[in-house]
Short mmCIF file of N, CA, C and O in Angstrom, two decimals:
data_model
loop_
_atom_site.label_atom_id
_atom_site.label_comp_id
_atom_site.label_asym_id
_atom_site.label_seq_id
_atom_site.Cartn_x
_atom_site.Cartn_y
_atom_site.Cartn_z
N MET A 1 43.78 21.91 105.31
CA MET A 1 44.40 21.67 103.81
C MET A 1 43.23 20.40 103.24
O MET A 1 42.66 19.93 103.48
N ARG A 2 43.28 20.92 101.84
CA ARG A 2 42.14 20.36 100.92
C ARG A 2 42.78 18.71 100.05
O ARG A 2 44.10 18.77 99.97
N GLY A 3 42.00 18.06 100.04
CA GLY A 3 42.33 16.80 99.40
C GLY A 3 42.92 16.92 97.89
O GLY A 3 42.66 18.06 97.60
N GLN A 4 43.44 16.24 97.22
CA GLN A 4 44.00 16.07 95.93
C GLN A 4 43.38 15.30 95.16
O GLN A 4 42.81 14.21 95.50
N ARG A 5 42.72 15.68 94.05
CA ARG A 5 42.38 14.98 92.90
C ARG A 5 43.24 13.91 92.71
O ARG A 5 44.47 14.31 92.07
N PRO A 6 42.91 12.30 92.20
CA PRO A 6 43.96 11.71 91.55
C PRO A 6 44.17 11.95 90.18
O PRO A 6 43.31 12.52 89.52
N ARG A 7 45.45 11.81 89.61
CA ARG A 7 45.66 12.05 88.37
C ARG A 7 45.09 11.14 87.13
O ARG A 7 45.04 11.80 86.28
N GLY A 8 44.68 9.97 87.58
CA GLY A 8 43.83 9.31 86.55
C GLY A 8 42.89 8.62 87.14
O GLY A 8 42.30 8.57 88.37
N LEU A 9 42.33 7.64 86.54
CA LEU A 9 41.07 6.50 86.93
C LEU A 9 41.66 5.76 88.03
O LEU A 9 42.94 5.40 87.89
N CYS A 10 40.99 5.67 89.15
CA CYS A 10 41.07 4.75 90.19
C CYS A 10 40.21 3.36 89.82
O CYS A 10 39.07 3.61 90.29
N ASP A 11 40.49 2.39 90.27
CA ASP A 11 39.78 1.11 90.12
C ASP A 11 39.60 0.86 91.42
O ASP A 11 40.37 0.81 92.42
N GLN A 12 38.11 0.76 91.85
CA GLN A 12 38.03 0.66 93.31
C GLN A 12 37.22 -0.44 93.50
O GLN A 12 36.50 -0.54 94.47
N ARG A 13 37.35 -1.45 92.58
CA ARG A 13 36.91 -2.67 92.76
C ARG A 13 37.39 -3.42 93.88
O ARG A 13 38.63 -3.10 94.09
N TYR A 14 37.26 -4.68 94.44
CA TYR A 14 37.68 -5.25 95.41
C TYR A 14 37.36 -6.65 95.46
O TYR A 14 36.54 -7.04 94.48
N ASP A 15 38.16 -7.77 95.76
CA ASP A 15 37.71 -9.21 95.91
C ASP A 15 37.94 -9.29 97.26
O ASP A 15 38.68 -8.82 97.94
N TRP A 16 37.19 -10.55 97.72
CA TRP A 16 37.08 -10.90 99.20
C TRP A 16 38.03 -12.38 99.15
O TRP A 16 37.95 -12.82 98.31
N THR A 17 38.66 -12.57 100.52
CA THR A 17 39.40 -13.75 100.72
C THR A 17 38.91 -14.21 101.84
O THR A 17 38.98 -13.45 102.86
N TYR A 18 39.02 -15.50 102.14
CA TYR A 18 38.31 -15.94 103.35
C TYR A 18 39.52 -16.83 104.15
O TYR A 18 40.05 -17.77 103.25
N LEU A 19 39.64 -16.95 105.37
CA LEU A 19 40.65 -17.47 105.82
C LEU A 19 39.68 -18.60 107.05
O LEU A 19 38.88 -18.20 107.70
N TYR A 20 40.02 -19.88 106.40
CA TYR A 20 39.55 -20.99 107.29
C TYR A 20 40.79 -21.48 108.19
O TYR A 20 41.59 -21.88 107.55
N ALA A 21 40.63 -21.43 109.52
CA ALA A 21 41.69 -21.82 110.24
C ALA A 21 41.49 -22.86 111.56
O ALA A 21 40.12 -22.10 112.11
N ALA A 22 42.26 -23.27 112.07
CA ALA A 22 41.92 -24.27 113.18
C ALA A 22 43.68 -23.86 114.17
O ALA A 22 44.38 -23.69 113.57
N VAL A 23 43.29 -23.67 115.38
CA VAL A 23 44.33 -23.54 116.40
C VAL A 23 44.43 -24.29 117.37
O VAL A 23 43.40 -24.33 117.96
N ARG A 24 45.55 -24.96 118.00
CA ARG A 24 45.68 -25.44 119.20
C ARG A 24 45.87 -24.98 120.19
O ARG A 24 47.41 -24.23 120.07
N PRO A 25 45.29 -24.48 121.08
CA PRO A 25 45.36 -23.38 121.90
C PRO A 25 46.50 -23.70 122.87
O PRO A 25 47.55 -22.81 123.41
N ALA A 26 46.88 -25.02 123.29
CA ALA A 26 47.90 -25.32 124.43
C ALA A 26 49.28 -24.85 123.53
O ALA A 26 50.20 -24.47 124.38
N THR A 27 49.58 -25.19 122.20
CA THR A 27 50.50 -24.79 121.40
C THR A 27 50.71 -23.88 120.66
O THR A 27 52.02 -23.48 120.22
N GLY A 28 49.77 -23.38 120.16
CA GLY A 28 49.58 -22.33 119.22
C GLY A 28 49.86 -22.86 117.81
O GLY A 28 49.66 -22.24 116.76
N GLU A 29 49.98 -24.16 117.51
CA GLU A 29 50.06 -24.87 116.26
C GLU A 29 48.84 -24.71 115.66
O GLU A 29 47.65 -24.80 116.13
N GLY A 30 48.90 -24.27 114.22
CA GLY A 30 47.79 -23.94 113.75
C GLY A 30 47.60 -24.71 112.27
O GLY A 30 48.70 -25.15 111.51
N PHE A 31 46.65 -24.59 111.53
CA PHE A 31 46.22 -25.06 109.96
C PHE A 31 45.30 -24.06 109.63
O PHE A 31 44.24 -23.81 110.25
N ALA A 32 45.48 -23.76 108.44
CA ALA A 32 44.80 -22.64 107.52
C ALA A 32 44.81 -22.92 105.98
O ALA A 32 45.79 -23.36 105.66
N LEU A 33 43.54 -22.52 105.39
CA LEU A 33 43.38 -22.49 104.11
C LEU A 33 42.88 -21.14 103.77
O LEU A 33 42.10 -20.71 104.61
N VAL A 34 43.51 -20.22 102.91
CA VAL A 34 42.65 -19.00 102.09
C VAL A 34 42.03 -19.68 100.90
O VAL A 34 42.45 -19.99 99.91
N LEU A 35 40.71 -19.26 101.16
CA LEU A 35 39.84 -19.62 100.04
C LEU A 35 38.98 -18.19 99.65
O LEU A 35 39.11 -17.47 100.19
N PRO A 36 38.75 -18.40 98.30
CA PRO A 36 37.99 -17.11 97.46
C PRO A 36 36.30 -17.15 97.81
O PRO A 36 35.83 -16.28 97.29
N MET A 37 35.97 -18.01 98.69
CA MET A 37 34.40 -18.05 99.06
C MET A 37 34.11 -18.83 100.11
O MET A 37 35.06 -19.46 100.91
N VAL A 38 33.00 -18.59 100.58
CA VAL A 38 32.63 -19.33 101.89
C VAL A 38 31.13 -20.47 101.33
O VAL A 38 30.37 -19.54 100.72
N SER A 39 31.43 -21.49 101.55
CA SER A 39 30.19 -22.33 101.22
C SER A 39 30.42 -23.69 101.83
O SER A 39 31.58 -23.93 102.77
N ILE A 40 29.32 -24.37 101.97
CA ILE A 40 29.71 -26.11 102.21
C ILE A 40 30.85 -26.52 101.80
O ILE A 40 31.39 -27.35 102.24
N ARG A 41 30.98 -26.45 100.30
CA ARG A 41 31.83 -26.99 99.68
C ARG A 41 33.36 -26.70 100.30
O ARG A 41 34.19 -27.45 100.44
N ALA A 42 33.40 -25.17 100.30
CA ALA A 42 34.60 -24.79 100.81
C ALA A 42 34.92 -25.27 102.22
O ALA A 42 36.01 -25.61 102.54
N MET A 43 34.10 -25.31 103.26
CA MET A 43 34.18 -26.18 104.28
C MET A 43 34.45 -27.31 104.38
O MET A 43 35.24 -27.97 105.30
N ASN A 44 33.96 -28.24 103.46
CA ASN A 44 34.07 -29.54 103.61
C ASN A 44 35.51 -29.98 102.98
O ASN A 44 36.06 -30.60 103.55
N LEU A 45 36.08 -29.01 102.35
CA LEU A 45 37.56 -28.93 101.77
C LEU A 45 38.43 -28.78 103.04
O LEU A 45 39.42 -29.38 102.93
N PHE A 46 38.33 -27.71 103.77
CA PHE A 46 38.69 -27.39 104.82
C PHE A 46 38.79 -28.49 105.87
O PHE A 46 39.71 -28.87 106.18
N LEU A 47 37.89 -29.04 106.14
CA LEU A 47 37.93 -30.31 107.12
C LEU A 47 38.68 -31.45 106.60
O LEU A 47 39.16 -31.77 107.05
N LYS A 48 38.39 -31.69 105.16
CA LYS A 48 39.26 -32.83 104.72
C LYS A 48 40.71 -32.67 104.78
O LYS A 48 41.39 -33.25 105.38
N ARG A 49 41.33 -31.49 104.41
CA ARG A 49 42.48 -30.87 104.47
C ARG A 49 43.20 -30.96 106.16
O ARG A 49 44.12 -31.25 106.35
N PHE A 50 41.93 -30.26 106.94
CA PHE A 50 42.56 -30.51 108.41
C PHE A 50 42.55 -32.07 108.67
O PHE A 50 43.53 -32.27 109.57
N ALA A 51 41.72 -32.85 108.39
CA ALA A 51 41.84 -34.07 108.96
C ALA A 51 43.24 -34.66 108.57
O ALA A 51 43.63 -35.43 109.08
N ASP A 52 43.41 -34.57 107.19
CA ASP A 52 44.49 -35.13 106.47
C ASP A 52 45.87 -34.74 106.96
O ASP A 52 46.71 -35.50 107.13
N SER A 53 45.91 -33.39 107.94
CA SER A 53 46.91 -32.87 108.61
C SER A 53 47.41 -33.83 109.96
O SER A 53 48.40 -33.67 110.64
N LEU A 54 46.49 -34.27 110.48
CA LEU A 54 46.32 -34.68 111.85
C LEU A 54 47.21 -36.17 111.85
O LEU A 54 47.11 -36.91 110.75
N ALA A 55 47.80 -36.62 112.60
CA ALA A 55 48.53 -37.88 112.97
C ALA A 55 47.34 -38.86 112.82
O ALA A 55 46.43 -38.44 113.46
N PRO A 56 47.85 -39.91 112.65
CA PRO A 56 46.95 -40.97 112.78
C PRO A 56 46.54 -41.37 114.36
O PRO A 56 47.43 -41.06 115.25
N GLY A 57 45.35 -41.49 114.57
CA GLY A 57 44.78 -41.79 116.01
C GLY A 57 44.55 -40.37 116.70
O GLY A 57 43.92 -40.32 117.81
N VAL A 58 44.81 -39.38 116.16
CA VAL A 58 44.71 -38.21 117.10
C VAL A 58 43.41 -37.46 116.49
O VAL A 58 42.67 -37.74 115.61
N HIS A 59 42.65 -37.10 117.73
CA HIS A 59 41.16 -36.60 117.71
C HIS A 59 41.30 -35.05 117.95
O HIS A 59 41.95 -34.67 118.53
N ALA A 60 40.20 -34.30 117.10
CA ALA A 60 40.31 -32.91 117.25
C ALA A 60 38.92 -32.62 117.34
O ALA A 60 37.73 -33.07 117.06
N VAL A 61 38.60 -31.29 117.86
CA VAL A 61 37.29 -30.42 118.68
C VAL A 61 37.56 -29.19 117.77
O VAL A 61 38.07 -28.53 118.10
N LEU A 62 36.35 -29.19 117.29
CA LEU A 62 36.46 -27.85 116.27
C LEU A 62 35.02 -27.02 117.06
O LEU A 62 34.06 -27.70 117.20
N VAL A 63 35.43 -25.98 117.60
CA VAL A 63 34.32 -24.93 117.83
C VAL A 63 33.82 -24.24 117.00
O VAL A 63 34.55 -23.57 116.51
N LEU A 64 32.58 -24.27 116.42
CA LEU A 64 32.13 -23.49 115.19
C LEU A 64 30.88 -22.54 115.76
O LEU A 64 30.28 -22.95 116.49
N ASP A 65 30.67 -21.36 114.84
CA ASP A 65 29.45 -20.84 115.23
C ASP A 65 28.36 -21.41 114.23
O ASP A 65 28.49 -22.51 113.75
N GLN A 66 27.22 -20.73 114.23
CA GLN A 66 26.17 -21.31 113.41
C GLN A 66 25.88 -20.89 111.78
O GLN A 66 24.81 -20.78 111.43
N ALA A 67 26.90 -20.50 111.23
CA ALA A 67 27.14 -19.92 109.99
C ALA A 67 26.43 -21.28 109.15
O ALA A 67 26.83 -22.42 109.48
N GLY A 68 25.89 -20.51 108.05
CA GLY A 68 24.76 -21.66 107.20
C GLY A 68 25.89 -22.62 106.41
O GLY A 68 25.56 -23.62 106.26
N TRP A 69 27.35 -22.07 106.07
CA TRP A 69 28.35 -22.99 105.61
C TRP A 69 28.89 -23.96 106.48
O TRP A 69 29.84 -24.81 106.03
N HIS A 70 28.64 -24.00 107.57
CA HIS A 70 29.25 -24.94 108.56
C HIS A 70 28.71 -26.20 108.93
O HIS A 70 29.09 -27.18 109.51
N GLY A 71 27.54 -26.48 108.45
CA GLY A 71 26.96 -27.50 108.36
C GLY A 71 26.14 -27.79 107.09
O GLY A 71 25.82 -27.02 106.20
N SER A 72 25.73 -29.38 106.79
CA SER A 72 24.83 -29.61 105.88
C SER A 72 24.09 -30.72 106.15
O SER A 72 24.21 -31.26 107.04
N ARG A 73 23.26 -31.03 105.21
CA ARG A 73 22.04 -32.00 105.69
C ARG A 73 23.09 -33.42 105.14
O ARG A 73 22.82 -34.49 105.56
#
């Protein structure tokens, strides 16, 4: 069976979306932001919002890989 040509022009462009997320393994509770880019600025935004979501006195440990936007000077 042969393919068919589309009846009109097809827009083949795309956009990227990035998910920044943290999950508490013991409970499955999570926090996430969907952002249009990866950058130090976006990571800092995620960390600020994540910290703001924690109850006072709660400590969190995040495990990160060595992506360039995970740290800054």
